[in-house]
Coordinates of C-alpha atoms and ligand atoms in Angstrom, one line a residue:
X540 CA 105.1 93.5 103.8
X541 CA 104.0 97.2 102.5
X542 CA 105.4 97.8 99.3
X543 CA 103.1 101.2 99.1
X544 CA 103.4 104.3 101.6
X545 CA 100.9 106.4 102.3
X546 CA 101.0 109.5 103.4
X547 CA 99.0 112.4 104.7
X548 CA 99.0 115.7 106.8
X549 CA 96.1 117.9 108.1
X550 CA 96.2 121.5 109.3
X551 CA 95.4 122.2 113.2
X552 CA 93.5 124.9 113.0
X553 CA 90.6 123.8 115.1
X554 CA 88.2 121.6 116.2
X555 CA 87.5 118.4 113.5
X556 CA 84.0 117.9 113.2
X557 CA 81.8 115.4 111.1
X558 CA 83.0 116.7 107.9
X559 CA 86.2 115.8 108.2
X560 CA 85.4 112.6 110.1
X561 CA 83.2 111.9 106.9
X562 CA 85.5 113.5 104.2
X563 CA 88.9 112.6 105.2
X564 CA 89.4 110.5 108.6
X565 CA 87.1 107.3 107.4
X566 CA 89.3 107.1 104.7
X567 CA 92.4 107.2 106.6
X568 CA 91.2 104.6 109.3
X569 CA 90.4 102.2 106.0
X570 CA 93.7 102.7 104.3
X571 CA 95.6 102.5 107.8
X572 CA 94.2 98.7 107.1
X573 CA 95.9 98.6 103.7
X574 CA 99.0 100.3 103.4
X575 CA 101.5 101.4 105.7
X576 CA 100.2 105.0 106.3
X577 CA 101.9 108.1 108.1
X578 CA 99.8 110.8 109.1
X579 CA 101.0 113.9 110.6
X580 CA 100.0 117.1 112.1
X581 CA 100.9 120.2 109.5
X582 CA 101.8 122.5 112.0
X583 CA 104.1 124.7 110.3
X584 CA 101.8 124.8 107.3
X585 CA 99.2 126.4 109.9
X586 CA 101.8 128.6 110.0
X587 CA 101.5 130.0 107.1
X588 CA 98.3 131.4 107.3
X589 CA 98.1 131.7 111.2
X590 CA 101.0 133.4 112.1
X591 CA 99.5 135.7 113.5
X592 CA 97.5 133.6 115.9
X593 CA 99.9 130.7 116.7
X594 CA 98.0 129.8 120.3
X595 CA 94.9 128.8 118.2
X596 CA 97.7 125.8 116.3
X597 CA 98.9 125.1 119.7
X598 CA 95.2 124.5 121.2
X599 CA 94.4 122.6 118.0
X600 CA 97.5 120.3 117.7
X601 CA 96.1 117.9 120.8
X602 CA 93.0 118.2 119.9
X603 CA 93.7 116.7 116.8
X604 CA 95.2 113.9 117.3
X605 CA 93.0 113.4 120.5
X606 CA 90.0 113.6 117.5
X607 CA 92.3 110.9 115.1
X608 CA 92.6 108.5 117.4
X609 CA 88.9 109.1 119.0
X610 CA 87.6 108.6 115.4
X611 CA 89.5 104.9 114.9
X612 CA 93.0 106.4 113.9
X613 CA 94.7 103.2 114.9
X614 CA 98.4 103.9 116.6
X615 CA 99.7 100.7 116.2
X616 CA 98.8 100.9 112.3
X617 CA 99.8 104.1 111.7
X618 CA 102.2 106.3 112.6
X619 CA 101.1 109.6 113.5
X620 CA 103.6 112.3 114.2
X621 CA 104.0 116.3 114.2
X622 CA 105.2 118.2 111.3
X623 CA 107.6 120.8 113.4
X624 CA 109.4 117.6 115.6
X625 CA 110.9 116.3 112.5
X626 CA 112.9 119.1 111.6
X627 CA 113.8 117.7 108.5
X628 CA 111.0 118.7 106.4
X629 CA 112.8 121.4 106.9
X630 CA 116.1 121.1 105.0
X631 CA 114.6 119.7 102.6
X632 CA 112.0 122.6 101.8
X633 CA 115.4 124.8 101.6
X634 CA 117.2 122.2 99.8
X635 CA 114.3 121.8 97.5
X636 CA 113.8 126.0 96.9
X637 CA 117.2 126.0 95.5
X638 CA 115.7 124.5 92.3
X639 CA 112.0 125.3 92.2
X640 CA 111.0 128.1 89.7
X641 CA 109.3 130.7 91.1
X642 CA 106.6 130.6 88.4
X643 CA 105.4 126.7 89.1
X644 CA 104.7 128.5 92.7
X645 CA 102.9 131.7 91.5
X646 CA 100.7 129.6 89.3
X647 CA 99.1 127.4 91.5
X648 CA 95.7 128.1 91.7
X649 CA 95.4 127.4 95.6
X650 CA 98.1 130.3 95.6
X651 CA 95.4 133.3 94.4
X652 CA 92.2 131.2 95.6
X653 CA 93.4 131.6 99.2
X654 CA 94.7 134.9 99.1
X655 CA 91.4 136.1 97.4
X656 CA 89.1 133.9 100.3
X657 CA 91.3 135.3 103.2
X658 CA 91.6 138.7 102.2
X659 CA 91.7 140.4 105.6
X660 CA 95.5 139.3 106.3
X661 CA 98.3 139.6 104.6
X662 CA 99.1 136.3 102.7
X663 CA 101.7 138.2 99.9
X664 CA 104.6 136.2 102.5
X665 CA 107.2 134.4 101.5
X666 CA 106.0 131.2 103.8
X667 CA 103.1 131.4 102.1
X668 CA 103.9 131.2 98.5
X669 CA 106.3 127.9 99.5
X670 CA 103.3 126.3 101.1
X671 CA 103.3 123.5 98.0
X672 CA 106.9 123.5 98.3
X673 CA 106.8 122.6 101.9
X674 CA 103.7 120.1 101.3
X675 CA 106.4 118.4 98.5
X676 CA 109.0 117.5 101.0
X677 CA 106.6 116.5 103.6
X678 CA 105.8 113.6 100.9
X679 CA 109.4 113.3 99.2
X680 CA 111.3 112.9 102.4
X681 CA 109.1 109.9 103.1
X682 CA 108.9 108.7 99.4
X683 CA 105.8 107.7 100.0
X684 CA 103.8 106.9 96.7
X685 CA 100.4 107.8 98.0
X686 CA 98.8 110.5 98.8
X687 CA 95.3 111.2 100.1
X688 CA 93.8 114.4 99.3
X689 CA 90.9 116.6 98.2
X690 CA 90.5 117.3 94.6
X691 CA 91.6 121.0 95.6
X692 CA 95.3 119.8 96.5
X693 CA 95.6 117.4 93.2
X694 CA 97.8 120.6 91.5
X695 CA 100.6 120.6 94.7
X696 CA 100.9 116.5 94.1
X697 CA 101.5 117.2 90.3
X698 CA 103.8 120.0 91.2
X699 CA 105.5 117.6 93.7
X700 CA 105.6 115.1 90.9
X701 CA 107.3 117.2 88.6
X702 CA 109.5 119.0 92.0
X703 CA 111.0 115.2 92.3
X704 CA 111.7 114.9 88.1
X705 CA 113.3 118.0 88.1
X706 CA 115.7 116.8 91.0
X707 CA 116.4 113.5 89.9
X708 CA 117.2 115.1 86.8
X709 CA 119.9 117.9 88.4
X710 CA 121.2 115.7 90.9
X711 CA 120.2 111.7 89.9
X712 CA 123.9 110.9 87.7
X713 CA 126.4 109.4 89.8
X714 CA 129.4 108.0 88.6
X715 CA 129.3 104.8 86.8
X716 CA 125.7 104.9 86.8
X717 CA 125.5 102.2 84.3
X718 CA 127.5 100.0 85.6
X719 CA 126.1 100.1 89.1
X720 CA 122.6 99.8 87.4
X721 CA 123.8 96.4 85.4
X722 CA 125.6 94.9 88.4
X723 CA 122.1 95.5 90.5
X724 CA 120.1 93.4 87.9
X725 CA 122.8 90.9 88.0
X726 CA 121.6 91.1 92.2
X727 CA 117.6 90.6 90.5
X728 CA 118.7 86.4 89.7
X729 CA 118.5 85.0 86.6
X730 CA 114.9 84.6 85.5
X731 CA 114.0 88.2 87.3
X732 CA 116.6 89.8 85.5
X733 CA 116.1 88.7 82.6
X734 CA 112.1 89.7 82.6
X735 CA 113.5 93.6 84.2
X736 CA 115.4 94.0 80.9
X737 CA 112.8 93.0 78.9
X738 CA 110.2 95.2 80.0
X739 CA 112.6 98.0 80.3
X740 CA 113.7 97.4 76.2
X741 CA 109.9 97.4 76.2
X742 CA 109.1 100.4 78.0
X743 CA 112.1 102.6 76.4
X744 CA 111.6 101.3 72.6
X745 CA 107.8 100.6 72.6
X746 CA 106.3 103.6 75.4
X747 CA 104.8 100.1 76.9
X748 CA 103.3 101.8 79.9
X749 CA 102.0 98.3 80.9
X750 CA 105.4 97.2 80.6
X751 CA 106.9 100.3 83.1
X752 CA 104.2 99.2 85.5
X753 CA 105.1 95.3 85.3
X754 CA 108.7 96.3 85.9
X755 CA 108.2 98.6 89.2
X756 CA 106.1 95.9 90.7
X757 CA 108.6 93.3 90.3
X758 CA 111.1 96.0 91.8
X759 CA 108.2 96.0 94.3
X760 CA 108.9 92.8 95.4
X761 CA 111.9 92.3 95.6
X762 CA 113.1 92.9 99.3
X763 CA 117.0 91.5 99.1
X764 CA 118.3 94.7 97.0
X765 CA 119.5 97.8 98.9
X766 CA 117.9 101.1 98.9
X767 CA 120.4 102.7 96.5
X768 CA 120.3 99.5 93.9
X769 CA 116.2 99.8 94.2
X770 CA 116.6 103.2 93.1
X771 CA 119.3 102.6 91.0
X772 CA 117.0 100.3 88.7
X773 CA 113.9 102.3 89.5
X774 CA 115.5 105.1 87.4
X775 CA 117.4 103.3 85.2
X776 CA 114.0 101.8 83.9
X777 CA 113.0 105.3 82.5
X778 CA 116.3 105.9 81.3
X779 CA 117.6 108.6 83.7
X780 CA 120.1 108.4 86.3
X781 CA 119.3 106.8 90.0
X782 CA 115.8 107.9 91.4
X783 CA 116.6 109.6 94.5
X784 CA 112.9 111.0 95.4
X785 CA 110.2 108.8 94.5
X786 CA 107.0 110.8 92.7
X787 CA 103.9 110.7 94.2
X788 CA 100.2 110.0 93.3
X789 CA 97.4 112.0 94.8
X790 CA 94.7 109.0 95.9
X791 CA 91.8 111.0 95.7
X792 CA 89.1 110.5 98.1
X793 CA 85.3 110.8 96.9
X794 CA 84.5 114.4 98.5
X795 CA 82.4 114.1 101.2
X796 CA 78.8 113.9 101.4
X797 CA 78.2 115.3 104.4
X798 CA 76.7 119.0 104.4
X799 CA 76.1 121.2 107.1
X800 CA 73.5 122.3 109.3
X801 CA 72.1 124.5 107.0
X802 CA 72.4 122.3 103.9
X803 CA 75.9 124.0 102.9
X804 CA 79.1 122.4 103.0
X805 CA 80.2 121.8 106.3
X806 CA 82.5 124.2 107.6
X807 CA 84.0 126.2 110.8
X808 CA 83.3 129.6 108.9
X809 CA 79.9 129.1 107.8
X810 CA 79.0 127.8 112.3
X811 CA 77.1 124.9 110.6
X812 CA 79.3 122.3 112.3
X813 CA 78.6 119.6 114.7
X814 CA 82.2 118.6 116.2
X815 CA 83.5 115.2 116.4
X816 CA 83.6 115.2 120.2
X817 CA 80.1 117.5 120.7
X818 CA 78.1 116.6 123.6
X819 CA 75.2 114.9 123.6
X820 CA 72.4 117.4 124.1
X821 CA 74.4 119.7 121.9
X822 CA 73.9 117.4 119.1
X823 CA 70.2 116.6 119.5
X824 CA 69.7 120.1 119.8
X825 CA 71.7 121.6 116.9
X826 CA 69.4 118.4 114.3
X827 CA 66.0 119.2 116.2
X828 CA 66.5 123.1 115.1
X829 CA 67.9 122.6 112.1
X830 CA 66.2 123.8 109.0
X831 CA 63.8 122.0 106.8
X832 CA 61.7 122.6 103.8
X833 CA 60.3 126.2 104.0
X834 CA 56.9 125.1 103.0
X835 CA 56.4 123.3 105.5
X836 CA 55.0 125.9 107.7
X837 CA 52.4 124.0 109.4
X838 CA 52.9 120.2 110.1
X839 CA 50.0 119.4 107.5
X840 CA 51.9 120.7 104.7
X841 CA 53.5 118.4 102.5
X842 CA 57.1 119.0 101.6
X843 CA 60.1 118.0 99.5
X844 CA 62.6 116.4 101.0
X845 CA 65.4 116.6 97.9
X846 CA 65.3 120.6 99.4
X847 CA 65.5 120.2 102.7
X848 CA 69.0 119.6 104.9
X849 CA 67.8 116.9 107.1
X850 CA 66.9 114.8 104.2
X851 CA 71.0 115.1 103.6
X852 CA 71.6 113.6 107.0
X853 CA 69.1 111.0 106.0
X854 CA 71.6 110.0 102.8
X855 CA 74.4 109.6 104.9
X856 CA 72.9 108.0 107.7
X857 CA 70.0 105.9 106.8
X858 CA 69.1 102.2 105.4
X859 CA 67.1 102.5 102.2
X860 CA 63.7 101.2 104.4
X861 CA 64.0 104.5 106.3
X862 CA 64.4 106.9 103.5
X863 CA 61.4 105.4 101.7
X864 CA 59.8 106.3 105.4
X865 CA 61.0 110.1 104.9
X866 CA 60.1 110.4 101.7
X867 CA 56.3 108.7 102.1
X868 CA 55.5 110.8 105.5
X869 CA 57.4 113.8 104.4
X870 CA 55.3 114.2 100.5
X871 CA 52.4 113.3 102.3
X872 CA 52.7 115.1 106.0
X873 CA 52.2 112.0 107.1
X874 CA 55.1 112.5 109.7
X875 CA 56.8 116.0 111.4
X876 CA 60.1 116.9 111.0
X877 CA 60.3 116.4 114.9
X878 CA 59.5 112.7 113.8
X879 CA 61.7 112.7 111.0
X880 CA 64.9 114.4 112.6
X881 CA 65.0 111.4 115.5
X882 CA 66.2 108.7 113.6
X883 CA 69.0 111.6 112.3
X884 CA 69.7 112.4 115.8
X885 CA 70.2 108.6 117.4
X886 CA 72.9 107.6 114.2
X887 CA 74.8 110.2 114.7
X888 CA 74.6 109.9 118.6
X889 CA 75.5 106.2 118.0
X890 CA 78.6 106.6 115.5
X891 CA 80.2 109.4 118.2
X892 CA 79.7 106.9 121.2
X893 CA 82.5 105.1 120.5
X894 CA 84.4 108.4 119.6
X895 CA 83.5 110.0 123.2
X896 CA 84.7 107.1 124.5
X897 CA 88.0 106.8 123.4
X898 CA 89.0 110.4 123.3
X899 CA 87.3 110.4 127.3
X900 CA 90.2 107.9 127.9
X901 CA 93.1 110.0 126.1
X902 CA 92.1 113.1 128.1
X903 CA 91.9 111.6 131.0
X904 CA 95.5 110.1 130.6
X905 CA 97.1 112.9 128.5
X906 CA 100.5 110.9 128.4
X907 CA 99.0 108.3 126.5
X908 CA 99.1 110.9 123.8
X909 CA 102.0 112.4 124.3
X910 CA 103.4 108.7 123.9
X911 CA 101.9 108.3 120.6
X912 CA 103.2 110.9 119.0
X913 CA 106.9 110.5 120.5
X914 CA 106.9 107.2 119.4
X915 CA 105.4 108.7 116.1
X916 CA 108.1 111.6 115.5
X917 CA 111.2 109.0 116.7
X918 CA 109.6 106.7 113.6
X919 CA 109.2 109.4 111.4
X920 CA 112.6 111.2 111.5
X921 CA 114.4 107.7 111.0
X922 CA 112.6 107.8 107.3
X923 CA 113.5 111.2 107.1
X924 CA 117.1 111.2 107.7
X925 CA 117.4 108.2 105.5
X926 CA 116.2 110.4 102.8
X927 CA 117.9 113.3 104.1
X928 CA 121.5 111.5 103.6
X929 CA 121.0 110.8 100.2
X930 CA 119.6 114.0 98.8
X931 CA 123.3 115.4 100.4
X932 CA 125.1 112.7 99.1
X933 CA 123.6 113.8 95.5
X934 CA 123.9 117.6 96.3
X935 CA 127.2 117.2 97.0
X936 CA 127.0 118.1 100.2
X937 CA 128.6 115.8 102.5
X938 CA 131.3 117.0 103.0
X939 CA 132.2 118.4 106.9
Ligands
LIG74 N1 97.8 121.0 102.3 C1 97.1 120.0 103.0 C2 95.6 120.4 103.2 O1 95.4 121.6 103.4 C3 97.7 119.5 104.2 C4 99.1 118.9 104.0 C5 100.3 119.5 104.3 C6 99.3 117.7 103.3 N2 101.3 118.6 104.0 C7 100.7 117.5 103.3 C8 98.5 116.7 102.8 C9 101.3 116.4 102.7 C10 99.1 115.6 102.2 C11 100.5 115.5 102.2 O2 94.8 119.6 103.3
SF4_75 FE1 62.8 117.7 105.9 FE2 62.0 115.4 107.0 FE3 60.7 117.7 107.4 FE4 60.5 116.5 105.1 S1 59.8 115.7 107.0 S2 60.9 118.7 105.4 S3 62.6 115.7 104.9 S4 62.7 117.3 108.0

């Protein structure tokens, strides 16, 4: 049994190439091992800055996934869905603007960053100042507690963080909250009850942080209560009312290591990428011409190999025997880049075999896909309406 969700959404807005298979999808194909994990296809947050050119999401969407589950996305770990088929990310992004201040959306720093970076279009929209917003309730509706993402996203989990706060807050007292919170630790059993309220007397008269953490775990594990009593003593641990939307933690993955062609950071925009799903002669050709050390004009000439790109390939890709190798024949010309780029060329070769082979059978039998992500989306908007219900319920709004 899972008693952590994880959580994550990318952006279709093209091919994925080694950067992100490096950067973000090796990551996701461990954690799919550890936690129960939901990854989903940001469709509508393409939107935001792509509406414009919608047939480039539409390409990208297939390709996507076709790339997740080429890479070692594993369906029957994960479930992998589309943003846009679960309409209630939806609701709850309106539900959710009733109540966010404009300001914690102005000053987010992706907010300027982008508009600066893609300042031939228009980004002063209204979708695109609420793309945090819409990011929260793609985690809140799931409540899932952890989220993988790039140091540049850590602000929208904070702001998602204090999004869910500021809800429980508004909407978290029911009726007889007290009440229903002691008659759900009588549910807990003797001893465990008896340890909840004393790490909750420890937590609210001490600030025992240790003793908050002690206390959700043992909430953690305990599978008998209902939803609403889980809640109910999740938030009456911390002395507010019932915990309706869970707050997240951003689970940071180590930024990639692996640069581009040219020795910058990978990336469609700077046409330094080698894609996930290149072919064969593409790749050995785009690492045979790839730049090296300038002073190595003639293949007598010595080099340095901490300013040269392929010698960033060789960090990623090789044993410490065979960097020694580059770094002897390289200092000395004692081998050629030709020489030195082969060993570059057959890993990565190697590590997409696999890749090509799985994504050959997923094109060839497109339904397979199509499958995946049905089965995905039906999962997916279960969670979601179970959420759903219970953010009306506290907004008053079940009435009709
Ligand atoms: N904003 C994320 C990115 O650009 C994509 C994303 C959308 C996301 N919704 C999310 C990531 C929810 C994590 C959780 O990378
Ligand atoms: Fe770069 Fe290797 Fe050539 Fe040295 S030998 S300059 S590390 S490609």
């Amino acid at each position: 049994m899972f008693t952590e969700r994880v959580l994550s959404g990318m952006r279709p807005t093209g091919r994925l190439h080694l950067g992100h298979y490096h950067g973000v999808l090796k990551n996701w194909i461990k954690l799919q091992h550890e936690y129960e994990c939901l990854f989903f296809v940001a469709d509508w947050h393409a939107l935001t800055t792509h509406y414009d050119t919608p047939d480039i999401i539409e390409q990208s969407v297939w390709d996507m996934v076709i790339d997740w589950l080429a890479a070692g996305v594993d369906p029957s770990r994960a479930t992998l869905f589309i943003q846009s088929r679960v309409p209630e990310h939806a609701e709850l992004h309106l539900l959710l603007s009733m109540m966010t201040p404009l300001g914690w959306l102005e000053r987010m720093p992706t907010y300027k960053d982008q508009q600066e970076k893609l300042s031939g279009k228009d980004l002063s929209t209204y979708g695109f100042l609420g793309y945090p917003l819409l990011q929260a309730a793609d985690i809140l509706i799931y409540r899932a507690n952890q989220v993988p993402v790039g140091e540049d996203q850590v602000p929208h989990i904070e702001f998602t963080r204090e999004l869910a706060r500021r809800f429980n807050h508004l909407y978290g007292r029911e009726p007889g909250f007290e009440e229903k919170a002691e008659a759900a630790i009588k549910k807990l059993g003797g001893k465990r009850a008896k340890l909840y309220e004393e790490l909750r007397t420890r937590y609210q008269q001490e600030g025992d942080e240790e003793a908050l953490e002690s206390a959700r775990a043992l909430l953690n594990d305990q599978h008998n209560l209902s939803l609403g009593d889980r809640e109910r003593l999740f938030g009456y641990l911390e002395g507010g009312g019932k915990m309706i939307l869970a707050e997240p933690q951003a689970l940071l993955t180590a930024a990639s290591k692996m640069p581009g062609l040219d020795g910058q950071k990978m990336s469609k925009s700077y046409n330094n990428t080698i894609s996930l799903r290149e072919d064969e002669d593409s790749v050995a050709k785009k690492i045979r011409t790839m730049p090296t050390d300038p002073a190595r004009v003639r293949r007598t000439d010595p080099g340095t190999p901490s300013i040269c790109p392929v010698w960033q390939f060789h960090l990623v890709y090789s044993e410490e025997g065979r960097k020694e190798w580059v770094r002897q024949g390289c200092t000395s010309a004692g081998i050629g880049c030709l020489e030195c780029k082969q060993p570059v060329i057959d890993a990565v070769l190697e590590e997409q075999k696999p890749m090509r082979e799985r994504a050959q059978m997923y094109m060839d039998d497109p339904t397979l896909v199509r499958n995946i992500i049905s089965d995905g989306c039906e999962k997916a908007r279960e969670l979601a309406s179970e959420t759903m219900r219970d953010v009306r319920e506290a907004m008053g709004l079940n009435y009709g």
